[in-house]
Amino acid sequence: MLTNLFDGVAYGMLLFVIACGLSVTLGLMNLINLAHGAFAMAGGYITVVLVNRMGVPFFAALPLAFVLSALLGLVMERTLYVHVYRKSHLEQVMFSIGLVFMAMPAVSFFLGSEQKFITVPAFLDTRYEVFGVSMGAYRLLIILVCGLLAAGLQFIVARTRFGSQLRAAVDDPMVARGLGIRVDAVFATTFAVGSGLAGLGGALGANLLGLDPTFPVKYMVYFLIVVAVGGSAGMTGPLVAAILLGIADVSGKYYLPQFGSFFIYALMIVVLLWRPQGLFARPGGR
Amino acid sequence: MADILSVEHLSAGYGAAIVLGDVSISLPEGQSLALLGRNGMGKTTLLNSIIGVTRRRAGIIRFAGVDITKLRPEQRAHAGIGWVPQERNIFRSLTVEENMTAVARPGKWDIARVYTLFPRLRERRANMGNQLSGGEQQMLAVGRALVLNPRLMLLDEPTEGLAPIIVQELMAALARIVRDEGLSTIIVEQHAQKVLGVTHQAVILERGAVVYAGTSAELQQNDAILEHHLGVTGKKHA
Amino acid sequence: MTAALQTRNLLRRFGGLVATNDVSITLEQGARHALIGPNGAGKTTLINLLTGVLRPTSGTIWLAGEDITRTSRARRVELGLVRTFQINQLFPGFTPLQSVGLAVSRRLGLDRNMFRTIGSDPRVVGECVDVLERFDLIDVMNRPTASLPYGRQRLLEIAIAIACGPRVLLLDEPAAGVPEGERGEIMDGLAALPADVTVLLIEHDMDLVFRFASRISVLVQGALLVEGTAEEVANDPRVREVYLGDDAHG
Amino acid sequence: MSEPTTRAANMAEAARALRQVSRAKPVEILFWLLALASFLFLPDQYLLLNEVAITGLFALSLDLVIGYGGIVSLGHAAFFGFGCYLAGLLTKFGVPDPLMGLAIAAVGTGVLGFVTSFLVLRGSDLTRIMVTISIAVLLGEIANRLPGLTGGADGLQGVAPGLLLGRFEFDIFGQVAYGYSLAVTFVLFLIARRFIFSPFGWSIRAVKQNALRTSSIGIHVNRRLVVAYTLAAAYAGVAGALLAQTTSFVSLDVLAFHRSADLLLILIIGGTGYLYGGLVGALLFKVIQDFLANLTPEYWEFWIGMLLVALVLIGRDRVTGLPAMLIGKFRRA
C-alpha cells in the first residue's frame, strides 16, 4: 500500500517535471503543444547515447540532457513555434502532431525502434526497507531530484524578478508589454527551460516509463492531464495534479490490472466534467 | 522647450473599427496635458496608440524627437513612456511589491519613494494584486508606472470610480509629481474640473478628432466650451 | 397599456460591488429611449441582465407584461427582446443576405429544418429584402460580410437584429468605431427603424442621443440618477455635475 | 421605399443568390463522374479505391465536426472503430445483411455520439482534445480487455457479411466492395450536402463563425452542436462498418490514435468546410501514403509529419489558393 504510494509519488513527480513547461506555454501563449513529449523523448535518447554509447557517467549525462534539450527547444521555438502562436488551436494541434510524426520515425531511423534502457550505476538498483515500505533507490533518486527541481522552480517563479515578469505576462500580456516586459523573451526562455526540464525528466524516467519511439504519443494525454487538471496559474496546481495522477495510475494498475489505463482516463473525464477548466484553475482564468 | 511628445495626423482604431481620425497633439517637456472629452470619444484610444497597443492606420508619433511609430510597446516603455491603463490592470497573481519590481528600471523613482508617496502601499506590500481596493489599485498602477522612471506619464482616468477622499489624495500626489518633479504627463479625464487646476495644457476630443486645444487656465474660464463639448446638451450649435 | 419592457428594483452584485443598484425603468410601446452615463456606470451589466447573460441578484424584468427574469437567452429573443453589440458580432464568412436569411428563418421557425434549402421559402426571401432595403444594404447583399466597410457592417449589425423581429431592441453604441464620414448612414439606419419597435439606445454621442431619443435615463454608479425628456435631462444640474465634474461652475 | 419594379428585381436577385449557393456546380458533377469512371475503368485499384472511399466518408464526418461545428476532435476514430466492431460483430451474431448492418451501426454509433457529445461540448479546445482522445483510448482499452467478444489484440476473426442486396457477393478483387462503398459514400454525401445548405446547417456554420451572435438571434447553440456531433458520429460509424464488411476483418488499429490524427491531416490537405475536403484529401493522402510507403516503408510517417508542419507554416490557403488562382485566370482569359 505505502509502497504503491511511494511509487506513485515518484511517477507523479516525474510527470510534473516533464509537463510543467507545457502548462506555462499554454498559459502564456495560449499554445496547444502536443509535441512536448518529443522533448522528453529527446532527453531520454540523448542520455542513452551519452551513457550507453559514449560512456559518459549517468550523473554527468543528466545535466547534459537538460542543456541539450533546452537548446533544442530554444531553436525550435525561435524558428518554428514562433510562427504558430497566432494561429488557431486546430492549426497548432496539426503543427505539433506533425512534429511528433517527424520525431518518431527520425528516432527509430537513427537509434532503432526497440525499447532502450539506460545503464544506471549499480547502487541505484538496490531497494531499501523503511518502516515496511519498500523503496527502490532509483525512485528515491527521482523523488529527490524532482523534488529539488520543483522547489527550485517554485522559488524562481515565486521569488525572482524573472518569475514576477513571467506571472505578469501570463496575467495580462498586453499590459505587461506596455510596461516594458519583454514578453517574447520571457516566453522563449520559459519554452527553453520547459523543454530542458522535459528532457531531464525523459532522461530520469526512461527506465521507468519505457523509452521507445512511440513515447510522445503514449504519454501525450498524461502530460495534457497535468496541465488541464492542474491549470496554468502557478506551479502548485500542476504539481498536485501530477502527483495525484501518478498515485492514481500506479494504484489503478496495481489493484485493477484488468482495467489497465482505463481507470485513469475515466477518472480524467469525470474530473473534467466536474471542473471543465481544471481542478486548480482560478475563476475567470484563461 | 522641445516637445517630449508630438502626435501628427494619427488615425487609429481596433480591428476594422476606426476610433481616431487625423489627430495631432503635442506636449512640451516638463508640462502636463489634460485630455478631455465625453465617453467613447477616443481618449483612451489615443493613449493606447501612444503606448502602441492599437492598430495604427496613418500618422506618426514622435517621442523626444524620435519617431517611435514602428516600436513595439515594450520598446516604447523602455524609451521612457510610463502607462497607467484605464482598468488599472494590476497583475493579480503578483504582490503589490512584485507589481513594481517586475517592471522597475533604474532611476530616481524607486519602490521606497513610491511608498513615501503612497504610504498605504507600504502597508499592503505583501498583498496580492487581486486583494486591493480600487483606490489602492490605482495608487499601485501609478507607482508601477513611476518605477519605470519614465520621461512621460500617461494616466487613463485615474480617478474613475474612486471615493472622493481617495481622489483628493491621488490628485494631490499627481499634482506633486507634475508640478514639483516636472514630469511630463498626459491625464485622460471625463471631468474637466478635476484636472484643469493641475495641468498646463488641455485638449478636448470629440468623435476621434481634436475640437479644442489650448491652456488649461483658459479652458477653465470658458464655460461655453466646457458646456458645449463636455456637457450633456449635445447641441452642436448651441 | 402594458409597458414594452419594464424592470423593477433590479439589483446585481459582484462580490461586494453593486454593479446595478435598484434600477426600475419603464419603456412604453414604441418608445425611443436612451440610456447614458459615464464609464463604469453599469450600462453593460444592465444590458447583460436584460438579455439574460447575467442573472439579477434580486428584482424583476417584464417583457410585454411577461416575467422574463429567469427566462433563457434564446427564449428571450423568441419573445422579441433583441440586442446589438458595441463591438460588431457578425458572421464574417456569410453575406449580408445569408446572415439576415438565417435570422429570418429562425424567426419563422424554419431553422430546425434540415432538408429544405435556406431560400426555398418565399417568405424568407421577402423578409430579407425588406430588411436589407430598409438599411440600404441591397447593393452589397451578396458580398462577404468581412469585406464591407465598417459603417456598413454596423448597419448589418442592426439589420440582423431587426430580422429577428424584435418588439424591443437594445442598441449598444451603434455609432462606436464608425468613422465621421460614415456616420450619416448610421443616423439614417436608426431613423429607418420600424416605428412599432421599442428601442433602448445606449450611446455616448450626445448628438445622436438627442436627435434620436425622446426620453433619457442617466445611470451613475449602477443607479438611475435622472429620467426624463431630453430637455429635462439636458438642463438637470445633477446630470451636468456628472458630466462636467464636481463643481461645474467653479 | 423603392419602386415596385426595383423591389421585384431585388426579390429575384435575393432568391437567386440564396438558391445558387446550394446548386450543384459543374465541377461537382465532374467529380462524381470521375468517381464513377474510376469504378468502371480502374479494376486493378479497387482495393485502394475502396479504402479511399471509406476514408473519404470518415473524413467527411470529421469535417462536419471541425469544419462546420468548429469542435477540435482528436478522437474521431472512436466512432469509426465502434461502427467497425459493431458491424463486424453483427455478421457473427446473426445479422449478415450488409445494409442492415450498416443501418444498425449508424444508429448505434449515433447514440454513442449523442451521449459523448455532452462530454465534448463542455470546456475549452484543450479539454475537448483531451476528452475526445480519451474516449477513443477508453474504447480501445475495452476492446482490448474483452478478447472473448472482440478477439482482443488478435482482432475480430470470421467477419462474414452476407450477399449485398441478396445478390452480390463480396469478391476478392474488391469490385462489389468498392461499388458498395462508393454508392454509400455518395448517398451519404448527398444527404450531408442537403443538411449543410438547410437552415439548420446554416445555423451550425453560424455557430462556428460567431457563437455569441448565433445565440443572440435566438438559436440554442449547444443543441445545434449536439445534433451535428451525433450526425457526424453516425457517419463515422457507417464508414467503420463499411471497412469491417468490405475487408472482413476488424483490429484494434481502427481505434488507434494515428487514425484520428491522419484524419485531421486529410482534412488539412483537402480543406475544411466545403464537404469535398475529406474526399479529395483522402484520395491525395492515400496516394501520398502509398508513394511514401513504397519509398521508405518504415519511415513514411516522417514525411507525412513534415507535410503537416509545412502546410500549417505556409498556410493552407496559400497552397490551395494556387490552383484556384490558376482556374480564375483561366476563366477570365
Tab-separated table of N, CA, C and O in Angstrom, chain A residues 117 174 183 212 249 270 278:
chain	number	residue	atom	x	y	z
A	117	PHE	N	17.094	0.954	-22.649
A	117	PHE	CA	17.294	1.144	-21.211
A	117	PHE	C	18.601	1.867	-20.986
A	117	PHE	O	19.586	1.611	-21.681
A	174	MET	N	-0.741	41.994	-22.739
A	174	MET	CA	-0.737	43.304	-23.391
A	174	MET	C	-0.216	44.380	-22.455
A	174	MET	O	0.644	45.181	-22.825
A	183	VAL	N	7.906	40.297	-23.279
A	183	VAL	CA	7.115	39.067	-23.162
A	183	VAL	C	7.681	37.965	-24.058
A	183	VAL	O	7.755	36.806	-23.654
A	212	ASP	N	10.848	4.313	-26.038
A	212	ASP	CA	10.877	3.861	-27.421
A	212	ASP	C	10.281	4.976	-28.269
A	212	ASP	O	9.776	5.958	-27.724
A	249	ASP	N	-2.605	6.348	-11.152
A	249	ASP	CA	-2.229	5.428	-12.221
A	249	ASP	C	-1.554	4.183	-11.662
A	249	ASP	O	-1.872	3.055	-12.044
A	270	VAL	N	-14.209	12.295	-15.731
A	270	VAL	CA	-15.070	12.703	-14.615
A	270	VAL	C	-14.608	14.057	-14.065
A	270	VAL	O	-15.415	14.970	-13.848
A	278	GLY	N	-10.394	22.698	-15.123
A	278	GLY	CA	-9.307	22.137	-14.322
A	278	GLY	C	-9.605	22.256	-12.848
A	278	GLY	O	-10.376	23.101	-12.402
